[in-house]
Amino acid sequence: MGKSESLSISHAPPAGAARPLDRDLRGYLATNSDVVTRITKPVSIENIPALSAQSEQPILFENIAEKPGFRLCDILVKHRHLQARALGVSKAEYLRTLAYRLRLPPRGFKYVKDGPVKEVKQLGKDADWTRLPVPIHTDLEEQPYVTAMNLVKDPETGFYNASHAGTIVSGPRSGLPSFVTPHTHVIMNKYREIGQDKMPYAFVFGIPPAYEIMANYSGQHMDMWGELEMVGTIMDQDVEMVACETIDMSVPAHAEIVVEGWVHFGKMFDVGVSVSPSSYFLPKSSRLPGFELTAITMRGDRPIYRNHQTCPETDHQPLPRLCHEAMVYNRLTEMGLKVTDVRFPTWGAALSCIIQFEYPRQGFVNDALMLILGSPWLNTKMVVAISPDTNIEKASDVYHAIATRCDPSRDIFVVSNTRGSPYDPSAALLPGDAFWRTVGKIGIDATAKARHDAKDFIRSWPRNWGKVRLEDYL
Ligand SMILES: [Mn+2]
């Protein structure tokens, strides 16, 4: 990270987008075509997971051998420069912008009568989601796995809660959604309390990546808004919503594909293999409700299916934690720190967070580490504090900082017996529970130490480092 890219402390609102964001995914991919890899050769759906996981930027498969008429895209937000494009701001302004916009009130929706997602309507028995290009993500799984944005409508407030719970496609009109998010459980219980044994549910495929960043928000909000009401806020534009065909809900009118139906919670199913963001087959089993599909609506011209390949280092690791980063940024700046970046790195197994800041005097680092180790989510088992001169995007640079700037006898602390992630194989399973675990946490101070001569921490680089490039001489 160069000096010019560091976020400055400012109490003025960040600058808005230079131009309005695209309101649909196909527009977004066209606008950002300079970073989109288009694959026009025929590709088997069997190879799409391994191929997309090799891409460092958005990838669009235009010719899927088994699924003519559909396209598939992935890897929209793996890196910071791509996340910045999702909000239409510079890489340097991205984190401060998301952090700021998350503090704004919800923009809500603009309801419209029709939209591109209604160009094709398949109702009842005419609908079959095994026709969509849904991949099987790993060797051990046996069924296709949907990773779309899920919407549920709170029957009490009317707010739309959004998440990205993965769903097994178990038949043409059936599925098994994995409800990992607590809010979906709360809302499901509200339907139960008003005497229903099912709740309306919608899967939304192919929307601009800002929707997905917001859909993965996790924090207090249910009495104020749903994630979907905030999409217009973080995109700085109106979100158009159109009524569903078979359920009492609305969905984004400019989506590529929408699947409607009901989640039945009267009957639960035991499910075996699943894949975690830590890239293990955990948890080993879970009990999931059944989904009954009632309609599919989609674009008429080669609808784009959005996949999130689950492993090894894909959108699946950073995407659900991008709002976490913005919230961590807000909490650290509240301490008076000059925060230059926060990262749940793709290579951190969704269990680790790096915080990068300048601090005015001794004592700040451990408070900052404790603040983030004690965050609401289960993704901060290991928190590493670094100084602005460490390259947060390079695992080797962060590792170098840990090796050289941390005296383990005083710059590391461990807390035992905290909430463990169900996706962490090192965490201990609770007795009689196949899902929840406990684990310890570690805070690592790898900053340049205020207790030493600052010159001790000046890194050595070759003469003209960063100014001459080998590729110019090839
Ligand atoms: Mn929520």
Short mmCIF file of C-alpha atoms and ligand atoms in Angstrom, two decimals:
data_model
loop_
_atom_site.label_atom_id
_atom_site.label_comp_id
_atom_site.label_asym_id
_atom_site.label_seq_id
_atom_site.Cartn_x
_atom_site.Cartn_y
_atom_site.Cartn_z
CA MET A 1 0.00 0.00 0.00
CA GLY A 2 1.57 3.27 -1.10
CA LYS A 3 1.34 6.41 0.98
CA SER A 4 -1.12 8.02 -1.42
CA GLU A 5 -3.55 5.14 -0.90
CA SER A 6 -3.74 5.34 2.88
CA LEU A 7 -7.03 6.46 4.35
CA SER A 8 -6.76 9.80 6.03
CA ILE A 9 -8.66 10.73 9.15
CA SER A 10 -11.37 13.06 8.06
CA HIS A 11 -14.54 14.22 9.70
CA ALA A 12 -16.08 15.25 6.41
CA PRO A 13 -18.28 12.75 4.53
CA PRO A 14 -16.31 10.79 1.92
CA ALA A 15 -16.70 11.85 -1.70
CA GLY A 16 -19.46 10.07 -3.64
CA ALA A 17 -19.04 7.98 -6.78
CA ALA A 18 -17.62 9.77 -9.81
CA ARG A 19 -20.52 8.31 -11.84
CA PRO A 20 -23.71 6.51 -10.74
CA LEU A 21 -23.35 2.77 -10.17
CA ASP A 22 -24.94 0.34 -12.61
CA ARG A 23 -28.30 -0.87 -11.42
CA ASP A 24 -27.89 -4.40 -12.77
CA LEU A 25 -25.14 -7.01 -12.92
CA ARG A 26 -24.83 -7.12 -16.69
CA GLY A 27 -24.35 -3.35 -16.74
CA TYR A 28 -21.77 -3.65 -13.96
CA LEU A 29 -19.82 -6.31 -15.88
CA ALA A 30 -19.90 -4.14 -19.04
CA THR A 31 -18.75 -1.02 -17.19
CA ASN A 32 -15.94 -2.97 -15.54
CA SER A 33 -15.03 -5.04 -18.60
CA ASP A 34 -11.35 -4.07 -18.17
CA VAL A 35 -11.18 -6.42 -15.16
CA VAL A 36 -13.62 -9.12 -16.33
CA THR A 37 -12.27 -12.38 -17.78
CA ARG A 38 -14.74 -13.60 -20.42
CA ILE A 39 -14.59 -17.30 -21.22
CA THR A 40 -16.23 -17.94 -24.60
CA LYS A 41 -14.90 -21.48 -25.16
CA PRO A 42 -17.32 -24.26 -24.12
CA VAL A 43 -16.79 -25.27 -20.48
CA SER A 44 -18.40 -28.16 -18.63
CA ILE A 45 -20.28 -27.18 -15.45
CA GLU A 46 -18.05 -29.84 -13.78
CA ASN A 47 -14.99 -27.65 -14.37
CA ILE A 48 -16.42 -24.26 -13.47
CA PRO A 49 -15.59 -24.48 -9.71
CA ALA A 50 -11.90 -25.28 -10.28
CA LEU A 51 -11.58 -22.75 -13.09
CA SER A 52 -13.27 -19.83 -11.34
CA ALA A 53 -11.22 -20.45 -8.17
CA GLN A 54 -8.07 -19.77 -10.23
CA SER A 55 -9.26 -16.29 -11.16
CA GLU A 56 -8.22 -13.19 -9.23
CA GLN A 57 -10.89 -11.04 -10.88
CA PRO A 58 -14.49 -11.31 -12.11
CA ILE A 59 -14.94 -14.24 -14.47
CA LEU A 60 -17.88 -14.75 -16.84
CA PHE A 61 -18.53 -18.13 -18.47
CA GLU A 62 -20.55 -17.50 -21.61
CA ASN A 63 -20.71 -21.02 -23.02
CA ILE A 64 -21.63 -23.68 -20.45
CA ALA A 65 -21.76 -27.04 -22.26
CA GLU A 66 -24.66 -28.54 -20.27
CA LYS A 67 -26.61 -25.30 -19.80
CA PRO A 68 -26.97 -23.41 -23.09
CA GLY A 69 -28.83 -20.15 -22.71
CA PHE A 70 -27.28 -19.35 -19.34
CA ARG A 71 -24.12 -17.54 -18.32
CA LEU A 72 -22.33 -17.82 -14.98
CA CYS A 73 -20.12 -15.34 -13.13
CA ASP A 74 -18.01 -15.43 -9.98
CA ILE A 75 -15.11 -13.68 -8.12
CA LEU A 76 -16.68 -10.21 -8.09
CA VAL A 77 -15.23 -8.92 -4.81
CA LYS A 78 -12.18 -11.02 -3.92
CA HIS A 79 -9.77 -8.08 -3.77
CA ARG A 80 -9.94 -4.54 -2.44
CA HIS A 81 -9.71 -2.86 -5.85
CA LEU A 82 -12.79 -4.87 -6.90
CA GLN A 83 -14.66 -4.04 -3.68
CA ALA A 84 -13.94 -0.37 -4.37
CA ARG A 85 -15.50 -0.69 -7.83
CA ALA A 86 -18.61 -2.20 -6.21
CA LEU A 87 -19.12 1.10 -4.37
CA GLY A 88 -17.87 3.24 -7.25
CA VAL A 89 -15.08 4.84 -5.22
CA SER A 90 -11.28 4.72 -5.16
CA LYS A 91 -9.49 1.92 -3.35
CA ALA A 92 -8.15 4.44 -0.83
CA GLU A 93 -11.66 5.75 -0.04
CA TYR A 94 -13.44 2.37 -0.06
CA LEU A 95 -13.33 1.36 3.62
CA ARG A 96 -14.08 4.82 4.99
CA THR A 97 -16.97 5.13 2.51
CA LEU A 98 -18.58 1.81 3.48
CA ALA A 99 -18.06 2.58 7.18
CA TYR A 100 -19.71 5.99 6.72
CA ARG A 101 -22.64 4.76 4.64
CA LEU A 102 -23.42 2.01 7.16
CA ARG A 103 -24.03 4.79 9.69
CA LEU A 104 -26.61 6.49 7.45
CA PRO A 105 -30.38 5.84 7.63
CA PRO A 106 -31.95 3.31 5.23
CA ARG A 107 -33.01 4.59 1.82
CA GLY A 108 -35.76 1.99 1.39
CA PHE A 109 -37.23 1.00 -1.97
CA LYS A 110 -38.95 2.30 -5.05
CA TYR A 111 -41.73 -0.14 -5.97
CA VAL A 112 -42.26 -0.73 -9.69
CA LYS A 113 -44.91 -2.75 -11.58
CA ASP A 114 -42.54 -4.65 -13.87
CA GLY A 115 -38.85 -5.25 -14.42
CA PRO A 116 -36.31 -7.20 -16.49
CA VAL A 117 -36.38 -10.11 -14.02
CA LYS A 118 -39.98 -10.73 -15.16
CA GLU A 119 -39.15 -11.31 -18.85
CA VAL A 120 -39.53 -15.08 -18.35
CA LYS A 121 -41.98 -16.55 -15.84
CA GLN A 122 -42.10 -20.24 -14.95
CA LEU A 123 -44.78 -21.09 -12.42
CA GLY A 124 -45.56 -24.28 -10.51
CA LYS A 125 -44.68 -27.44 -12.42
CA ASP A 126 -43.15 -25.43 -15.27
CA ALA A 127 -40.38 -24.32 -12.92
CA ASP A 128 -37.33 -26.52 -12.31
CA TRP A 129 -34.16 -25.15 -10.76
CA THR A 130 -32.07 -28.15 -11.72
CA ARG A 131 -32.09 -26.49 -15.17
CA LEU A 132 -30.08 -23.56 -13.79
CA PRO A 133 -26.26 -23.83 -14.00
CA VAL A 134 -25.76 -24.68 -10.33
CA PRO A 135 -22.36 -26.32 -9.77
CA ILE A 136 -21.30 -29.01 -7.31
CA HIS A 137 -18.51 -27.19 -5.47
CA THR A 138 -16.18 -29.94 -4.17
CA ASP A 139 -15.27 -33.60 -4.56
CA LEU A 140 -17.11 -34.77 -1.44
CA GLU A 141 -20.42 -33.07 -2.21
CA GLU A 142 -22.96 -34.89 -4.32
CA GLN A 143 -25.57 -32.24 -5.02
CA PRO A 144 -25.52 -28.77 -6.60
CA TYR A 145 -25.17 -25.94 -4.09
CA VAL A 146 -26.85 -22.55 -4.52
CA THR A 147 -25.11 -19.51 -2.99
CA ALA A 148 -27.52 -16.73 -3.95
CA MET A 149 -28.75 -13.82 -1.86
CA ASN A 150 -31.71 -15.02 0.26
CA LEU A 151 -34.54 -12.75 1.28
CA VAL A 152 -36.99 -13.17 4.14
CA LYS A 153 -39.58 -10.59 5.11
CA ASP A 154 -40.04 -9.92 8.82
CA PRO A 155 -43.82 -10.40 9.41
CA GLU A 156 -43.74 -7.90 12.28
CA THR A 157 -41.80 -4.97 10.77
CA GLY A 158 -42.05 -5.72 7.04
CA PHE A 159 -38.26 -5.30 6.71
CA TYR A 160 -36.30 -7.50 4.31
CA ASN A 161 -33.51 -9.46 5.96
CA ALA A 162 -30.88 -10.63 3.48
CA SER A 163 -28.17 -13.25 3.79
CA HIS A 164 -26.25 -15.73 1.68
CA ALA A 165 -27.05 -19.05 3.32
CA GLY A 166 -26.04 -21.84 0.96
CA THR A 167 -28.80 -24.15 -0.25
CA ILE A 168 -28.58 -27.72 -1.52
CA VAL A 169 -30.63 -28.32 -4.66
CA SER A 170 -32.34 -31.59 -3.73
CA GLY A 171 -34.85 -31.77 -6.59
CA PRO A 172 -36.54 -29.78 -9.40
CA ARG A 173 -38.71 -27.93 -6.88
CA SER A 174 -37.02 -28.67 -3.57
CA GLY A 175 -33.99 -27.52 -1.62
CA LEU A 176 -32.35 -27.51 1.81
CA PRO A 177 -31.34 -23.99 2.95
CA SER A 178 -28.62 -23.79 5.61
CA PHE A 179 -29.79 -21.16 8.06
CA VAL A 180 -26.51 -20.06 9.57
CA THR A 181 -27.64 -16.52 10.27
CA PRO A 182 -29.37 -15.83 13.60
CA HIS A 183 -31.80 -13.33 12.09
CA THR A 184 -33.34 -15.87 9.75
CA HIS A 185 -34.04 -18.02 12.82
CA VAL A 186 -35.62 -15.10 14.67
CA ILE A 187 -37.86 -14.30 11.69
CA MET A 188 -38.76 -17.96 11.20
CA ASN A 189 -39.87 -18.04 14.85
CA LYS A 190 -42.04 -14.98 14.28
CA TYR A 191 -43.88 -16.83 11.49
CA ARG A 192 -44.24 -19.76 13.87
CA GLU A 193 -45.70 -17.48 16.56
CA ILE A 194 -48.34 -16.10 14.20
CA GLY A 195 -49.46 -19.68 13.57
CA GLN A 196 -47.76 -20.50 10.27
CA ASP A 197 -45.71 -23.59 9.53
CA LYS A 198 -43.99 -22.02 6.52
CA MET A 199 -42.50 -18.69 5.50
CA PRO A 200 -42.10 -17.05 2.09
CA TYR A 201 -38.53 -17.12 0.81
CA ALA A 202 -36.79 -15.76 -2.27
CA PHE A 203 -33.40 -16.47 -3.85
CA VAL A 204 -31.95 -13.62 -5.89
CA PHE A 205 -29.22 -14.40 -8.43
CA GLY A 206 -27.20 -11.84 -10.35
CA ILE A 207 -27.31 -8.37 -8.82
CA PRO A 208 -24.58 -5.71 -8.56
CA PRO A 209 -21.96 -6.67 -5.95
CA ALA A 210 -22.93 -3.82 -3.59
CA TYR A 211 -26.17 -5.75 -2.90
CA GLU A 212 -24.11 -8.73 -1.84
CA ILE A 213 -21.79 -6.70 0.37
CA MET A 214 -24.85 -5.33 2.22
CA ALA A 215 -26.68 -8.67 2.25
CA ASN A 216 -23.83 -10.09 4.31
CA TYR A 217 -24.14 -7.43 7.02
CA SER A 218 -24.26 -8.93 10.48
CA GLY A 219 -25.09 -6.79 13.49
CA GLN A 220 -27.85 -5.04 15.32
CA HIS A 221 -30.45 -3.68 12.89
CA MET A 222 -33.71 -5.61 12.98
CA ASP A 223 -35.77 -2.92 14.73
CA MET A 224 -34.40 -0.25 12.35
CA TRP A 225 -34.15 -1.80 8.88
CA GLY A 226 -33.41 -4.97 6.95
CA GLU A 227 -30.19 -5.34 4.95
CA LEU A 228 -32.09 -4.84 1.69
CA GLU A 229 -33.46 -1.44 2.76
CA MET A 230 -29.80 -0.34 3.12
CA VAL A 231 -28.63 -1.37 -0.35
CA GLY A 232 -29.81 1.95 -1.81
CA THR A 233 -27.91 3.71 0.97
CA ILE A 234 -24.57 2.10 0.23
CA MET A 235 -25.12 2.39 -3.56
CA ASP A 236 -26.35 5.99 -3.30
CA GLN A 237 -29.28 5.27 -5.63
CA ASP A 238 -32.86 3.95 -5.55
CA VAL A 239 -33.39 0.19 -5.46
CA GLU A 240 -36.37 -0.86 -7.57
CA MET A 241 -38.50 -3.70 -6.22
CA VAL A 242 -41.14 -5.72 -8.04
CA ALA A 243 -43.79 -8.05 -6.61
CA CYS A 244 -43.25 -11.81 -6.60
CA GLU A 245 -45.61 -14.11 -8.54
CA THR A 246 -46.52 -16.65 -5.88
CA ILE A 247 -45.60 -15.19 -2.48
CA ASP A 248 -46.31 -11.93 -0.65
CA MET A 249 -42.84 -10.44 -1.15
CA SER A 250 -41.01 -8.14 -3.52
CA VAL A 251 -37.60 -8.68 -5.10
CA PRO A 252 -35.00 -6.50 -6.91
CA ALA A 253 -36.52 -5.76 -10.35
CA HIS A 254 -33.14 -5.73 -12.10
CA ALA A 255 -31.92 -9.13 -10.87
CA GLU A 256 -30.96 -11.79 -13.40
CA ILE A 257 -32.89 -14.70 -11.86
CA VAL A 258 -35.30 -15.03 -8.91
CA VAL A 259 -36.53 -18.24 -7.31
CA GLU A 260 -39.63 -18.00 -5.11
CA GLY A 261 -41.13 -20.45 -2.67
CA TRP A 262 -41.73 -21.51 0.89
CA VAL A 263 -39.51 -22.71 3.70
CA HIS A 264 -41.37 -25.38 5.65
CA PHE A 265 -40.14 -25.61 9.21
CA GLY A 266 -42.55 -28.26 10.37
CA LYS A 267 -40.20 -30.93 9.12
CA MET A 268 -36.40 -30.88 9.38
CA PHE A 269 -33.92 -32.94 7.33
CA ASP A 270 -30.50 -34.29 8.30
CA VAL A 271 -27.82 -33.16 5.86
CA GLY A 272 -24.32 -34.55 5.62
CA VAL A 273 -21.42 -32.80 3.90
CA SER A 274 -21.19 -29.03 3.77
CA VAL A 275 -18.29 -26.71 3.00
CA SER A 276 -17.22 -23.94 5.37
CA PRO A 277 -15.47 -20.63 4.56
CA SER A 278 -12.47 -22.11 6.41
CA SER A 279 -12.25 -24.62 3.52
CA TYR A 280 -13.04 -27.70 5.57
CA PHE A 281 -16.01 -30.05 5.39
CA LEU A 282 -17.57 -28.65 8.55
CA PRO A 283 -19.91 -28.90 10.32
CA LYS A 284 -20.21 -32.64 9.74
CA SER A 285 -23.98 -32.64 9.85
CA SER A 286 -26.85 -30.26 10.32
CA ARG A 287 -30.65 -30.31 10.48
CA LEU A 288 -32.23 -28.09 7.87
CA PRO A 289 -35.80 -27.16 6.92
CA GLY A 290 -37.13 -27.95 3.45
CA PHE A 291 -37.64 -25.41 0.67
CA GLU A 292 -40.55 -25.77 -1.77
CA LEU A 293 -40.05 -23.91 -5.05
CA THR A 294 -43.17 -22.26 -6.52
CA ALA A 295 -41.81 -20.03 -9.30
CA ILE A 296 -38.75 -18.93 -11.24
CA THR A 297 -38.60 -15.58 -13.03
CA MET A 298 -35.64 -14.38 -15.07
CA ARG A 299 -34.18 -12.34 -17.87
CA GLY A 300 -35.02 -13.36 -21.44
CA ASP A 301 -31.52 -12.90 -22.85
CA ARG A 302 -28.94 -15.36 -21.45
CA PRO A 303 -29.54 -14.77 -17.73
CA ILE A 304 -26.37 -14.63 -15.63
CA TYR A 305 -26.27 -17.13 -12.77
CA ARG A 306 -24.11 -15.82 -9.92
CA ASN A 307 -22.02 -18.52 -8.27
CA HIS A 308 -19.82 -18.11 -5.20
CA GLN A 309 -17.34 -20.94 -5.42
CA THR A 310 -16.92 -21.95 -1.78
CA CYS A 311 -13.20 -22.84 -1.72
CA PRO A 312 -10.28 -22.43 -1.50
CA GLU A 313 -9.72 -18.63 -1.72
CA THR A 314 -12.69 -17.05 -3.45
CA ASP A 315 -15.42 -14.49 -2.72
CA HIS A 316 -16.63 -16.91 -0.03
CA GLN A 317 -13.86 -15.87 2.37
CA PRO A 318 -13.95 -12.02 2.15
CA LEU A 319 -17.54 -11.26 1.05
CA PRO A 320 -19.37 -12.15 4.29
CA ARG A 321 -16.85 -10.05 6.23
CA LEU A 322 -16.72 -6.81 4.26
CA CYS A 323 -19.29 -5.11 6.49
CA HIS A 324 -17.41 -6.49 9.51
CA GLU A 325 -14.35 -4.60 8.28
CA ALA A 326 -16.32 -1.37 8.05
CA MET A 327 -17.75 -1.88 11.55
CA VAL A 328 -14.26 -2.65 12.92
CA TYR A 329 -13.07 0.56 11.24
CA ASN A 330 -15.83 2.50 12.99
CA ARG A 331 -15.00 0.98 16.38
CA LEU A 332 -11.24 1.62 16.10
CA THR A 333 -11.71 5.19 14.92
CA GLU A 334 -13.95 5.72 17.96
CA MET A 335 -10.83 5.03 20.04
CA GLY A 336 -9.08 7.90 18.28
CA LEU A 337 -6.80 5.69 16.20
CA LYS A 338 -5.77 6.68 12.71
CA VAL A 339 -6.94 3.51 10.97
CA THR A 340 -5.34 2.87 7.60
CA ASP A 341 -7.00 -0.49 6.87
CA VAL A 342 -8.82 -3.52 8.26
CA ARG A 343 -8.83 -6.89 6.58
CA PHE A 344 -10.32 -10.33 7.06
CA PRO A 345 -7.86 -11.75 4.55
CA THR A 346 -8.98 -14.37 2.03
CA TRP A 347 -6.05 -16.45 3.31
CA GLY A 348 -7.20 -16.15 6.94
CA ALA A 349 -9.86 -18.89 6.74
CA ALA A 350 -12.55 -16.42 7.87
CA LEU A 351 -11.12 -16.78 11.39
CA SER A 352 -8.56 -14.00 11.41
CA CYS A 353 -8.55 -10.21 11.23
CA ILE A 354 -5.70 -7.76 10.59
CA ILE A 355 -6.04 -4.24 11.93
CA GLN A 356 -3.69 -1.54 10.68
CA PHE A 357 -3.32 1.84 12.35
CA GLU A 358 -1.08 4.53 13.75
CA TYR A 359 -1.28 4.95 17.52
CA PRO A 360 -0.30 7.97 19.56
CA ARG A 361 1.27 6.20 22.56
CA GLN A 362 1.75 2.84 24.31
CA GLY A 363 -1.34 1.04 25.53
CA PHE A 364 -3.53 1.51 22.50
CA VAL A 365 -2.65 -1.71 20.74
CA ASN A 366 -3.89 -4.14 23.39
CA ASP A 367 -7.13 -2.17 23.77
CA ALA A 368 -7.62 -2.29 20.01
CA LEU A 369 -6.88 -6.03 19.94
CA MET A 370 -9.33 -6.70 22.82
CA LEU A 371 -12.02 -4.61 21.14
CA ILE A 372 -11.89 -6.68 17.96
CA LEU A 373 -11.26 -10.07 19.63
CA GLY A 374 -14.51 -9.42 21.51
CA SER A 375 -16.51 -8.64 18.38
CA PRO A 376 -20.02 -10.11 17.90
CA TRP A 377 -18.94 -12.49 15.13
CA LEU A 378 -17.08 -15.78 15.28
CA ASN A 379 -14.45 -14.64 12.78
CA THR A 380 -11.92 -13.00 15.13
CA LYS A 381 -10.12 -15.92 16.76
CA MET A 382 -6.78 -14.40 15.77
CA VAL A 383 -6.33 -10.63 15.53
CA VAL A 384 -3.05 -9.15 14.34
CA ALA A 385 -2.22 -5.46 14.72
CA ILE A 386 0.22 -4.03 12.17
CA SER A 387 1.64 -0.62 11.36
CA PRO A 388 0.88 1.31 8.17
CA ASP A 389 4.22 0.36 6.57
CA THR A 390 3.33 -3.37 6.51
CA ASN A 391 1.63 -4.47 3.28
CA ILE A 392 -1.72 -5.81 4.50
CA GLU A 393 -2.35 -7.49 1.14
CA LYS A 394 0.72 -9.73 1.38
CA ALA A 395 0.62 -12.69 3.78
CA SER A 396 4.42 -12.76 3.65
CA ASP A 397 4.67 -9.15 4.79
CA VAL A 398 2.23 -9.68 7.67
CA TYR A 399 4.15 -12.83 8.64
CA HIS A 400 7.40 -10.83 8.53
CA ALA A 401 5.88 -8.26 10.89
CA ILE A 402 4.81 -11.00 13.33
CA ALA A 403 8.30 -12.55 13.19
CA THR A 404 10.20 -9.28 13.69
CA ARG A 405 7.96 -6.83 15.54
CA CYS A 406 6.38 -9.07 18.14
CA ASP A 407 8.15 -10.16 21.32
CA PRO A 408 6.03 -13.20 22.28
CA SER A 409 6.88 -12.69 25.96
CA ARG A 410 4.98 -9.40 26.01
CA ASP A 411 3.27 -8.75 22.65
CA ILE A 412 0.93 -11.75 22.51
CA PHE A 413 -1.98 -12.61 24.76
CA VAL A 414 -4.34 -15.55 24.80
CA VAL A 415 -7.90 -15.74 26.15
CA SER A 416 -9.28 -19.21 26.77
CA ASN A 417 -12.80 -20.62 26.54
CA THR A 418 -14.54 -18.23 24.14
CA ARG A 419 -17.16 -18.93 21.45
CA GLY A 420 -15.64 -21.05 18.70
CA SER A 421 -16.61 -21.16 15.06
CA PRO A 422 -18.46 -24.28 13.89
CA TYR A 423 -16.02 -24.12 10.95
CA ASP A 424 -12.84 -24.28 13.05
CA PRO A 425 -11.53 -27.86 13.33
CA SER A 426 -9.20 -26.90 16.20
CA ALA A 427 -12.11 -25.73 18.36
CA ALA A 428 -13.63 -28.15 20.90
CA LEU A 429 -17.13 -29.41 20.26
CA LEU A 430 -19.54 -28.77 23.11
CA PRO A 431 -20.58 -32.01 24.82
CA GLY A 432 -23.70 -33.43 23.20
CA ASP A 433 -23.62 -30.82 20.42
CA ALA A 434 -22.42 -31.58 16.89
CA PHE A 435 -22.39 -27.91 15.86
CA TRP A 436 -21.23 -25.40 18.49
CA ARG A 437 -17.67 -25.23 19.79
CA THR A 438 -15.40 -23.35 22.18
CA VAL A 439 -11.92 -22.10 21.40
CA GLY A 440 -9.26 -19.70 22.67
CA LYS A 441 -8.39 -16.38 21.07
CA ILE A 442 -5.05 -14.76 20.37
CA GLY A 443 -4.10 -11.10 20.04
CA ILE A 444 -0.79 -10.39 18.31
CA ASP A 445 0.87 -6.98 18.41
CA ALA A 446 3.05 -6.87 15.31
CA THR A 447 3.26 -3.08 15.13
CA ALA A 448 6.47 -1.07 15.14
CA LYS A 449 6.98 -0.63 18.85
CA ALA A 450 6.69 2.76 20.50
CA ARG A 451 9.08 1.50 23.21
CA HIS A 452 11.97 1.25 20.71
CA ASP A 453 13.88 3.68 18.54
CA ALA A 454 11.61 4.12 15.50
CA LYS A 455 14.66 3.71 13.23
CA ASP A 456 14.95 0.05 14.33
CA PHE A 457 11.83 -0.72 12.32
CA ILE A 458 12.76 0.90 9.02
CA ARG A 459 12.57 -1.86 6.39
CA SER A 460 15.42 -2.25 3.94
CA TRP A 461 14.54 -2.26 0.23
CA PRO A 462 16.63 -2.29 -2.93
CA ARG A 463 17.68 1.02 -4.42
CA ASN A 464 14.85 2.29 -6.72
CA TRP A 465 12.42 -0.28 -5.28
CA GLY A 466 8.95 0.34 -6.65
CA LYS A 467 10.28 2.67 -9.35
CA VAL A 468 11.71 0.23 -11.89
CA ARG A 469 9.77 -2.78 -13.11
CA LEU A 470 11.27 -6.01 -14.40
CA GLU A 471 8.48 -6.42 -16.97
CA ASP A 472 9.66 -3.26 -18.72
CA TYR A 473 12.96 -5.02 -19.46
CA LEU A 474 11.57 -8.33 -20.76
MN MN B 1 -29.82 -9.44 9.42
#
